[in-house]
Amino acid sequence: MTLPQLYLVVLIGCVTVLLSIAALRATQRLGLPALLVFLGAGLVLGEDGVGIPFEDFALAQALGTFALALILIEGGLSTRWQAIAKQVAPAGMLATVGIGVSVTVTALGAHFLLGFDWQLSLTIGAVVASTDAAAVFSVLRGIGLPKRLSGTLEAESGFNDAPAVILVLAFSAAAGIPDPAHLLGVLVWELAAGSLIGVAVGFGGAWLLRRLALPVSGLYPLAVFSLGLAAFAAAGTLHASGFIAAYLAALVLGNSHLPHRAATQSFATGLGWMAQLGMFVMLGLLASPSNLLDAIVPGLVLGVVLTLVARPLAVWLSLLPFKFALKEQVLLSWAGLRGAIPIVLATIPHAANLPGAQQLWDIVFVLVVVFTLLQGPTLPWVARKLGLSQERVVQEVEIETAPLDAVDGEVLTVTVQKGSGLAGIRIFELRLPEGSAIAGVVRGDRLFVPAKADRLRSSDQLLVVTTPTLREATEQRLTALARAGRLARWLGETGKDLHVGR
């Protein structure tokens, strides 16, 4: 590559990034995952658009795998253990038993409805089996689901990539369909070994970072990400699951008391977005709209089988040991969004020269785009109809100030919804737990520090500073006030079901 060519590539890349970021606001208003914007950018830049040629599926697999590792590390660092601790068991079942059920049902549909041979059918079933964390939570953010459901979805999306990758690699092999007993042994070994490596790297890295005095604070985020990638690479070298190792290592590190945790989280968020953007644009470049036309009908057929049969059956069977109500299972089924992960996994059979791999990739691309457009915008409506949208009043905001980081503080925003019991309440009537403090009120475009006698109004945003030990009690008090007003305690309203789910 010459220097002028490098300038042109950098210019095109930067313009694409800036335009995609600008378009994100529109997708958020419509309830659409960001992946659609980035995939669209890749399609525009591709051979049928601007004309940039890119057909190297092996390179796309390698880069996509690396990007997925970065995204999982960012997901682990941003996941609160308290939010998913009680839901690890059901999420683990969805990520193992659920994956198996989804693969089986989707493969049956591909074989009997589309006439694919069994190896291709099982491969495509494994490719579309896992949900995508970025797609799920870009849509779920703001719906206000009970913690039980949001925690289950969050943990499942972090856990289920590893078994899906193992199955896709096994079914794409030139040797044909593997022996079930051998495949089960591979799954158990890779998941168990990867989990142990990830947890060991996480705890060991946290212990080391707490005792190191690095000369520059910016080195701590690099060290944390390097530990996550080290877990990923070490597990892969030992033929274990690098994805589960990376996620668990980041989960442990993100929930440890590390120096400059706020800076690390901000760095992780930025790097995670960069990985998503680059991966989605690359996948869009791989697609050719003229080839996708023939994949529309098969993609719709498999999408219907996956969304209306395989996912609901997987949710029902996986959650039999747990007491999830029918409406909760319906929402968990509809919230099983597919994103970039299935498209990346679809490059594996192509790189392995599996017969029919190009058709498989085109079908998966169509399936992901169409059903993301269908499920994403309708999720809030489904949650409301099922009575599971709480219009949650407490949202976490990112913390950047050093004093908050020093005391392990957190800032919450409390949005006063129309009709909320918080509207009209005076500041002194909030009576938050001792140790939580009112930092300010945002009213319109104005921020001010309220007096004790000031009243809250609809659409106000109340800023509350609290600590992890007081956060739950603070959220419960605010939720109780939002539901029952200033007489919440006298009316028996405590807001505690915000955390125990339904």
Coordinates of C-alpha atoms in Angstrom, one line a residue:
M1 CA 0.0 0.0 0.0
T2 CA 1.4 3.4 -1.0
L3 CA 1.2 6.5 1.2
P4 CA -1.5 8.2 -1.0
Q5 CA -3.5 5.0 -0.7
L6 CA -3.1 4.9 3.0
Y7 CA -4.4 8.5 3.2
L8 CA -7.4 7.6 1.2
V9 CA -8.2 4.5 3.3
V10 CA -7.9 6.5 6.6
L11 CA -10.1 9.3 5.2
I12 CA -12.8 6.9 4.1
G13 CA -12.6 5.1 7.4
C14 CA -12.9 8.3 9.5
V15 CA -15.8 9.6 7.4
T16 CA -17.6 6.3 7.7
V17 CA -17.1 6.3 11.5
L18 CA -18.3 9.8 11.9
L19 CA -21.4 9.3 9.7
S20 CA -22.2 6.0 11.4
I21 CA -21.9 7.7 14.9
A22 CA -24.2 10.5 13.7
A23 CA -26.8 8.0 12.5
L24 CA -26.8 6.2 15.9
R25 CA -29.1 8.7 17.4
A26 CA -31.8 8.0 14.8
T27 CA -31.6 4.3 15.4
Q28 CA -31.9 4.7 19.2
R29 CA -35.1 6.7 18.8
L30 CA -36.5 3.9 16.6
G31 CA -35.3 1.2 19.0
L32 CA -32.9 -0.3 16.5
P33 CA -29.5 -1.8 17.3
A34 CA -26.5 0.0 16.1
L35 CA -25.4 -3.0 14.0
L36 CA -27.9 -2.0 11.2
V37 CA -26.2 1.4 10.7
F38 CA -22.8 -0.1 10.5
L39 CA -23.8 -3.0 8.3
G40 CA -25.5 -0.5 6.0
A41 CA -22.3 1.6 5.9
G42 CA -20.4 -1.6 4.8
L43 CA -23.0 -2.3 2.1
V44 CA -22.7 1.2 0.7
L45 CA -18.9 1.0 0.6
G46 CA -19.0 -2.5 -1.0
E47 CA -18.7 -3.6 -4.6
D48 CA -22.4 -2.8 -5.4
G49 CA -21.9 0.7 -3.8
V50 CA -18.8 2.7 -3.8
G51 CA -16.9 -0.3 -5.2
I52 CA -14.5 -1.3 -2.5
P53 CA -13.7 -5.0 -3.1
F54 CA -13.5 -7.4 -0.1
E55 CA -14.2 -11.1 -0.3
D56 CA -11.6 -12.6 2.1
F57 CA -13.7 -14.7 4.4
A58 CA -10.7 -16.2 6.2
L59 CA -9.5 -12.7 7.1
A60 CA -13.0 -11.6 8.1
Q61 CA -13.2 -14.7 10.4
A62 CA -9.8 -13.8 12.1
L63 CA -10.7 -10.1 12.5
G64 CA -14.2 -10.8 13.5
T65 CA -13.0 -13.3 16.2
F66 CA -10.6 -10.7 17.6
A67 CA -13.4 -8.1 17.6
L68 CA -15.8 -10.4 19.4
A69 CA -13.1 -11.0 22.0
L70 CA -12.9 -7.2 22.6
I71 CA -16.7 -6.9 22.7
L72 CA -16.9 -9.7 25.3
I73 CA -14.2 -8.1 27.4
E74 CA -16.0 -4.8 27.3
G75 CA -19.3 -6.6 28.2
G76 CA -17.6 -8.4 31.2
L77 CA -16.1 -5.2 32.5
S78 CA -19.4 -3.4 32.4
T79 CA -21.5 -6.2 33.9
R80 CA -22.3 -5.9 37.6
W81 CA -22.1 -9.2 39.4
Q82 CA -25.0 -8.2 41.6
A83 CA -27.2 -7.7 38.6
I84 CA -26.6 -11.3 37.3
A85 CA -25.6 -13.3 40.4
K86 CA -29.1 -14.7 41.0
Q87 CA -29.6 -15.4 37.3
V88 CA -26.4 -17.3 36.5
A89 CA -28.1 -20.7 36.8
P90 CA -31.0 -19.9 34.4
A91 CA -28.7 -18.0 32.0
G92 CA -26.3 -21.0 32.1
M93 CA -29.1 -23.3 31.1
L94 CA -30.2 -21.0 28.3
A95 CA -26.5 -20.9 27.1
T96 CA -26.1 -24.7 27.1
V97 CA -29.4 -26.6 27.0
G98 CA -31.1 -23.7 25.2
I99 CA -28.3 -23.6 22.5
G100 CA -28.7 -27.4 22.0
V101 CA -32.5 -27.1 21.5
S102 CA -32.2 -24.1 19.2
V103 CA -29.6 -25.8 17.0
T104 CA -31.7 -29.0 16.8
V105 CA -35.0 -27.3 15.9
T106 CA -33.4 -24.9 13.4
A107 CA -31.5 -27.8 11.8
L108 CA -34.7 -29.8 11.4
G109 CA -36.3 -26.8 9.7
A110 CA -33.4 -26.3 7.4
H111 CA -33.4 -30.0 6.4
F112 CA -37.1 -30.6 5.9
L113 CA -38.3 -27.2 4.8
L114 CA -35.3 -26.1 2.6
G115 CA -33.8 -29.4 1.7
F116 CA -30.3 -28.8 3.1
D117 CA -28.1 -31.8 3.9
W118 CA -27.7 -32.6 7.6
Q119 CA -24.2 -31.1 7.9
L120 CA -25.2 -27.8 6.4
S121 CA -28.5 -27.8 8.4
L122 CA -26.7 -28.4 11.7
T123 CA -24.1 -25.8 10.8
I124 CA -26.6 -23.1 10.1
G125 CA -28.5 -24.0 13.3
A126 CA -25.3 -23.5 15.3
V127 CA -24.5 -20.2 13.6
V128 CA -27.8 -18.6 14.5
A129 CA -28.2 -20.2 18.0
S130 CA -26.6 -17.5 20.1
T131 CA -28.0 -14.1 21.0
D132 CA -26.0 -10.9 20.7
A133 CA -25.3 -8.8 23.8
A134 CA -24.8 -5.6 21.8
A135 CA -28.1 -6.0 19.9
V136 CA -30.1 -7.1 23.0
F137 CA -29.1 -4.3 25.3
S138 CA -29.1 -1.4 22.8
V139 CA -32.8 -2.2 22.4
L140 CA -33.6 -3.2 26.0
R141 CA -32.0 -0.1 27.5
G142 CA -34.8 2.1 28.7
I143 CA -37.6 -0.5 28.7
G144 CA -37.3 -1.0 32.5
L145 CA -37.5 -4.8 32.8
P146 CA -37.4 -6.5 36.2
K147 CA -33.9 -7.3 37.3
R148 CA -34.6 -11.0 37.0
L149 CA -35.3 -10.7 33.3
S150 CA -32.6 -8.2 32.4
G151 CA -30.0 -10.1 34.4
T152 CA -30.9 -13.4 32.7
L153 CA -30.7 -11.8 29.3
E154 CA -27.4 -10.1 30.1
A155 CA -25.7 -13.2 31.5
E156 CA -27.1 -15.4 28.7
S157 CA -25.6 -13.2 26.0
G158 CA -22.2 -13.3 27.7
F159 CA -22.2 -17.1 28.1
N160 CA -23.8 -18.4 24.9
D161 CA -21.2 -17.3 22.4
A162 CA -18.6 -20.0 23.5
P163 CA -20.8 -23.1 23.0
A164 CA -22.1 -21.7 19.7
V165 CA -18.5 -21.2 18.4
I166 CA -17.5 -24.7 19.4
L167 CA -20.5 -26.2 17.6
V168 CA -20.0 -24.2 14.4
L169 CA -16.3 -25.3 14.3
A170 CA -17.3 -28.9 14.9
F171 CA -20.0 -29.0 12.2
S172 CA -18.0 -27.1 9.6
A173 CA -15.1 -29.6 9.7
A174 CA -14.3 -31.5 6.6
A175 CA -14.6 -34.8 8.4
G176 CA -18.4 -34.4 8.5
I177 CA -20.8 -34.5 11.4
P178 CA -18.9 -35.4 14.6
D179 CA -19.8 -38.3 16.9
P180 CA -22.3 -36.9 19.6
A181 CA -20.3 -38.4 22.5
H182 CA -17.0 -36.8 21.2
L183 CA -18.8 -33.5 20.6
L184 CA -20.1 -33.5 24.2
G185 CA -16.7 -34.2 25.5
V186 CA -15.2 -31.3 23.5
L187 CA -17.9 -29.0 24.8
V188 CA -17.4 -29.9 28.4
W189 CA -13.6 -29.6 28.2
E190 CA -13.5 -26.3 26.3
L191 CA -16.1 -24.6 28.5
A192 CA -14.7 -25.9 31.8
A193 CA -11.1 -25.2 30.9
G194 CA -11.9 -21.8 29.5
S195 CA -13.9 -20.9 32.6
L196 CA -11.1 -21.9 34.9
I197 CA -8.5 -20.0 32.9
G198 CA -10.7 -16.9 32.7
V199 CA -11.5 -16.9 36.5
A200 CA -7.8 -17.5 37.3
V201 CA -6.6 -14.7 35.1
G202 CA -9.2 -12.4 36.5
F203 CA -8.4 -12.9 40.1
G204 CA -4.7 -13.1 39.5
G205 CA -4.7 -9.9 37.4
A206 CA -6.8 -8.0 40.0
W207 CA -4.4 -9.0 42.8
L208 CA -1.5 -7.8 40.7
L209 CA -3.0 -4.5 39.6
R210 CA -3.9 -3.6 43.1
R211 CA -0.3 -3.9 44.1
L212 CA 1.3 -2.2 41.1
A213 CA 2.0 1.5 41.0
L214 CA 2.0 2.3 37.3
P215 CA 3.5 5.7 36.4
V216 CA 0.5 6.8 34.2
S217 CA -3.2 6.2 35.0
G218 CA -3.8 5.5 31.3
L219 CA -1.8 2.3 31.6
Y220 CA -4.4 0.7 33.8
P221 CA -7.1 0.3 31.1
L222 CA -4.4 -1.1 28.8
A223 CA -3.4 -3.6 31.5
V224 CA -6.9 -4.7 32.1
F225 CA -7.7 -5.3 28.4
S226 CA -4.3 -7.0 28.0
L227 CA -5.3 -9.4 30.8
G228 CA -8.6 -10.2 29.1
L229 CA -6.9 -10.8 25.8
A230 CA -4.3 -12.9 27.6
A231 CA -7.1 -15.1 29.0
F232 CA -8.6 -15.4 25.5
A233 CA -5.3 -16.3 23.9
A234 CA -4.2 -18.7 26.6
A235 CA -7.4 -20.6 26.5
G236 CA -7.3 -20.8 22.7
T237 CA -3.7 -22.1 22.8
L238 CA -4.8 -24.9 25.2
H239 CA -7.8 -25.7 22.8
A240 CA -10.2 -24.3 25.4
S241 CA -12.9 -21.7 24.8
G242 CA -11.2 -18.3 24.5
F243 CA -14.5 -16.5 24.5
I244 CA -15.7 -17.7 27.8
A245 CA -12.2 -17.2 29.3
A246 CA -12.2 -13.5 28.0
Y247 CA -15.7 -12.8 29.3
L248 CA -15.1 -14.3 32.8
A249 CA -11.7 -12.7 33.2
A250 CA -13.2 -9.3 32.4
L251 CA -16.2 -10.0 34.7
V252 CA -13.9 -10.7 37.6
L253 CA -11.7 -7.7 36.8
G254 CA -14.7 -5.4 36.4
N255 CA -16.1 -6.3 39.8
S256 CA -12.8 -6.0 41.6
H257 CA -11.7 -2.8 43.4
L258 CA -9.1 -1.8 40.8
P259 CA -7.3 1.5 40.6
H260 CA -8.8 4.1 38.1
R261 CA -11.8 1.9 37.5
A262 CA -13.8 4.8 35.9
A263 CA -11.0 5.4 33.4
T264 CA -10.9 1.7 32.6
Q265 CA -14.7 1.6 32.0
S266 CA -14.6 4.6 29.7
F267 CA -11.7 3.1 27.7
A268 CA -13.5 -0.3 27.5
T269 CA -16.7 1.4 26.2
G270 CA -14.8 3.3 23.5
L271 CA -12.8 0.2 22.4
G272 CA -15.9 -1.9 22.4
W273 CA -17.7 0.5 20.2
M274 CA -14.7 0.7 17.9
A275 CA -14.6 -3.1 17.6
Q276 CA -18.4 -3.3 16.9
L277 CA -18.2 -0.6 14.3
G278 CA -15.2 -2.1 12.5
M279 CA -16.6 -5.6 12.6
F280 CA -20.1 -4.6 11.3
V281 CA -18.7 -2.5 8.5
M282 CA -16.4 -5.3 7.4
L283 CA -19.3 -7.8 7.4
G284 CA -21.3 -5.3 5.3
L285 CA -18.4 -5.2 2.9
L286 CA -18.6 -8.9 2.5
A287 CA -22.2 -8.9 1.5
S288 CA -23.4 -8.4 -2.0
P289 CA -27.0 -7.1 -2.4
S290 CA -27.4 -8.8 -5.7
N291 CA -26.6 -12.2 -4.1
L292 CA -28.8 -11.6 -1.1
L293 CA -32.0 -11.6 -3.2
D294 CA -31.9 -15.4 -3.6
A295 CA -31.5 -15.7 0.2
I296 CA -34.6 -13.7 1.1
V297 CA -37.1 -16.6 1.1
P298 CA -34.8 -19.1 2.9
G299 CA -33.8 -16.4 5.4
L300 CA -37.4 -15.6 6.2
V301 CA -38.4 -19.3 6.5
L302 CA -35.5 -20.1 8.9
G303 CA -36.1 -16.8 10.8
V304 CA -39.7 -17.8 11.5
V305 CA -38.6 -21.3 12.6
L306 CA -35.9 -19.8 14.9
T307 CA -38.0 -17.0 16.3
L308 CA -41.4 -18.6 16.7
V309 CA -40.4 -22.3 17.4
A310 CA -36.8 -22.9 18.3
R311 CA -36.2 -19.9 20.7
P312 CA -39.5 -20.3 22.6
L313 CA -39.0 -24.1 22.9
A314 CA -35.4 -23.5 24.1
V315 CA -36.5 -21.0 26.7
W316 CA -39.3 -23.2 28.0
L317 CA -37.2 -26.4 28.3
S318 CA -34.2 -24.5 29.8
L319 CA -36.2 -22.7 32.4
L320 CA -38.3 -25.7 33.6
P321 CA -36.3 -26.0 36.8
F322 CA -36.9 -22.3 37.6
K323 CA -40.1 -20.4 38.4
F324 CA -40.5 -18.1 35.4
A325 CA -44.0 -17.1 34.6
L326 CA -45.4 -17.6 31.1
K327 CA -45.3 -13.9 30.2
E328 CA -41.6 -13.8 31.3
Q329 CA -40.8 -16.7 29.0
V330 CA -42.6 -14.9 26.2
L331 CA -40.5 -11.8 26.6
L332 CA -37.3 -13.8 26.9
S333 CA -38.2 -15.6 23.7
W334 CA -38.9 -12.4 21.8
A335 CA -35.8 -10.6 23.2
G336 CA -33.4 -13.3 21.8
L337 CA -32.0 -10.9 19.2
R338 CA -29.4 -12.0 16.7
G339 CA -26.7 -9.5 15.8
A340 CA -23.1 -9.5 14.4
I341 CA -22.2 -12.8 16.2
P342 CA -24.2 -15.1 13.8
I343 CA -22.8 -13.2 10.8
V344 CA -19.2 -13.6 12.1
L345 CA -19.8 -17.3 12.8
A346 CA -21.1 -17.7 9.3
T347 CA -17.6 -16.9 8.0
I348 CA -16.3 -20.0 9.7
P349 CA -17.9 -22.6 7.3
H350 CA -16.9 -20.4 4.4
A351 CA -13.3 -20.3 5.4
A352 CA -13.5 -24.1 6.0
N353 CA -14.8 -24.6 2.4
L354 CA -18.0 -26.2 3.5
P355 CA -20.2 -26.9 0.5
G356 CA -23.1 -24.4 0.5
A357 CA -21.2 -22.0 2.8
Q358 CA -21.9 -18.9 0.6
Q359 CA -25.6 -19.7 0.6
L360 CA -25.5 -20.1 4.3
W361 CA -23.8 -16.8 4.8
D362 CA -26.3 -14.9 2.6
I363 CA -29.2 -16.6 4.5
V364 CA -27.8 -15.6 7.9
F365 CA -27.2 -12.0 6.8
V366 CA -30.8 -11.7 5.6
L367 CA -32.2 -13.4 8.7
V368 CA -30.3 -11.1 11.1
V369 CA -31.2 -7.9 9.3
V370 CA -34.9 -8.7 8.8
F371 CA -35.7 -10.1 12.2
T372 CA -33.7 -7.4 14.0
L373 CA -35.8 -4.8 12.2
L374 CA -38.9 -6.8 13.3
Q375 CA -38.0 -7.6 16.9
G376 CA -36.0 -4.5 17.9
P377 CA -38.7 -1.8 17.6
T378 CA -41.5 -4.1 18.9
L379 CA -39.7 -5.1 22.1
P380 CA -40.9 -2.1 24.2
W381 CA -44.5 -2.7 23.0
V382 CA -44.3 -6.4 23.8
A383 CA -42.9 -5.6 27.3
R384 CA -45.8 -3.2 27.9
K385 CA -48.4 -5.6 26.7
L386 CA -47.1 -8.3 29.0
G387 CA -47.0 -5.9 31.9
L388 CA -43.2 -6.2 32.3
S389 CA -42.2 -2.7 31.4
Q390 CA -41.8 -0.8 34.7
E391 CA -40.8 2.5 33.1
R392 CA -37.9 2.2 35.5
V393 CA -37.0 5.5 37.1
V394 CA -33.4 4.7 38.1
Q395 CA -30.7 4.6 35.6
E396 CA -26.9 4.5 36.0
V397 CA -24.7 7.1 34.5
E398 CA -21.0 6.8 33.8
I399 CA -18.7 8.1 36.5
E400 CA -15.6 10.1 35.6
T401 CA -14.8 12.3 38.7
A402 CA -11.9 11.2 40.8
P403 CA -13.6 11.8 44.2
L404 CA -16.4 9.4 43.4
D405 CA -13.9 6.8 42.2
A406 CA -11.9 7.2 45.4
V407 CA -15.0 6.5 47.6
D408 CA -16.4 3.9 45.2
G409 CA -19.3 6.2 44.6
E410 CA -22.0 6.0 41.9
V411 CA -24.3 8.6 40.4
L412 CA -27.9 7.7 39.6
T413 CA -30.4 9.7 37.5
V414 CA -34.0 9.6 38.6
T415 CA -36.4 10.6 35.7
V416 CA -39.7 11.9 37.0
Q417 CA -42.1 10.3 34.5
K418 CA -45.5 11.8 33.7
G419 CA -48.0 10.7 36.4
S420 CA -45.2 9.5 38.7
G421 CA -45.6 9.9 42.4
L422 CA -42.3 11.8 42.5
A423 CA -44.0 14.8 40.8
G424 CA -44.8 17.4 43.4
I425 CA -42.7 15.9 46.2
R426 CA -40.4 18.3 48.1
I427 CA -36.8 17.4 48.3
F428 CA -36.9 16.9 52.1
E429 CA -39.7 14.5 51.7
L430 CA -37.5 12.1 49.7
R431 CA -35.9 10.8 52.9
L432 CA -33.2 8.8 51.2
P433 CA -31.0 6.4 53.2
E434 CA -28.3 8.2 55.2
G435 CA -25.2 8.4 53.0
S436 CA -27.0 9.0 49.8
A437 CA -27.2 12.7 48.7
I438 CA -29.0 14.9 46.2
A439 CA -26.4 16.3 43.9
G440 CA -28.7 18.4 41.7
V441 CA -31.8 18.6 39.4
V442 CA -31.8 18.9 35.7
R443 CA -34.9 20.8 34.5
G444 CA -35.0 21.3 30.8
D445 CA -31.5 22.4 29.9
R446 CA -30.7 23.9 33.3
L447 CA -28.9 22.2 36.2
F448 CA -29.4 23.5 39.7
V449 CA -28.9 22.4 43.3
P450 CA -32.4 22.3 44.9
A451 CA -33.4 23.6 48.3
K452 CA -35.1 21.3 50.7
A453 CA -38.5 22.9 50.1
D454 CA -38.2 22.7 46.2
R455 CA -40.7 20.5 44.5
L456 CA -39.9 18.0 41.8
R457 CA -41.8 18.3 38.5
S458 CA -42.6 15.9 35.6
S459 CA -39.6 15.4 33.3
D460 CA -37.1 16.5 35.9
Q461 CA -34.0 14.5 36.3
L462 CA -32.8 14.1 39.9
L463 CA -29.1 13.4 40.4
V464 CA -28.3 11.1 43.4
V465 CA -24.9 10.2 44.7
T466 CA -24.7 6.9 46.5
T467 CA -22.5 3.9 47.2
P468 CA -22.7 0.3 46.2
T469 CA -23.8 -0.7 49.7
L470 CA -26.6 1.9 49.7
R471 CA -27.6 1.7 46.0
E472 CA -30.3 -1.0 46.4
A473 CA -32.0 0.7 49.4
T474 CA -31.8 4.0 47.5
E475 CA -33.4 2.6 44.4
Q476 CA -36.1 0.9 46.4
R477 CA -37.0 4.1 48.2
L478 CA -37.1 6.1 44.9
T479 CA -39.2 3.4 43.2
A480 CA -41.6 3.4 46.2
L481 CA -42.0 7.1 46.0
A482 CA -42.6 7.0 42.2
R483 CA -45.3 4.4 42.7
A484 CA -47.2 5.7 45.8
G485 CA -45.9 9.3 46.4
R486 CA -44.9 10.8 49.7
L487 CA -47.1 8.4 51.7
A488 CA -45.4 5.3 50.2
R489 CA -44.4 3.8 53.5
W490 CA -47.7 4.5 55.1
L491 CA -49.4 2.8 52.2
G492 CA -47.1 -0.3 52.6
E493 CA -45.2 0.4 49.3
T494 CA -41.4 -0.3 49.7
G495 CA -40.3 -0.8 46.1
K496 CA -38.4 -3.9 47.0
D497 CA -39.8 -6.0 44.1
L498 CA -37.6 -3.8 41.9
H499 CA -34.7 -6.2 42.8
V500 CA -36.3 -9.5 43.4
G501 CA -38.1 -9.7 40.0
R502 CA -41.5 -11.4 39.4

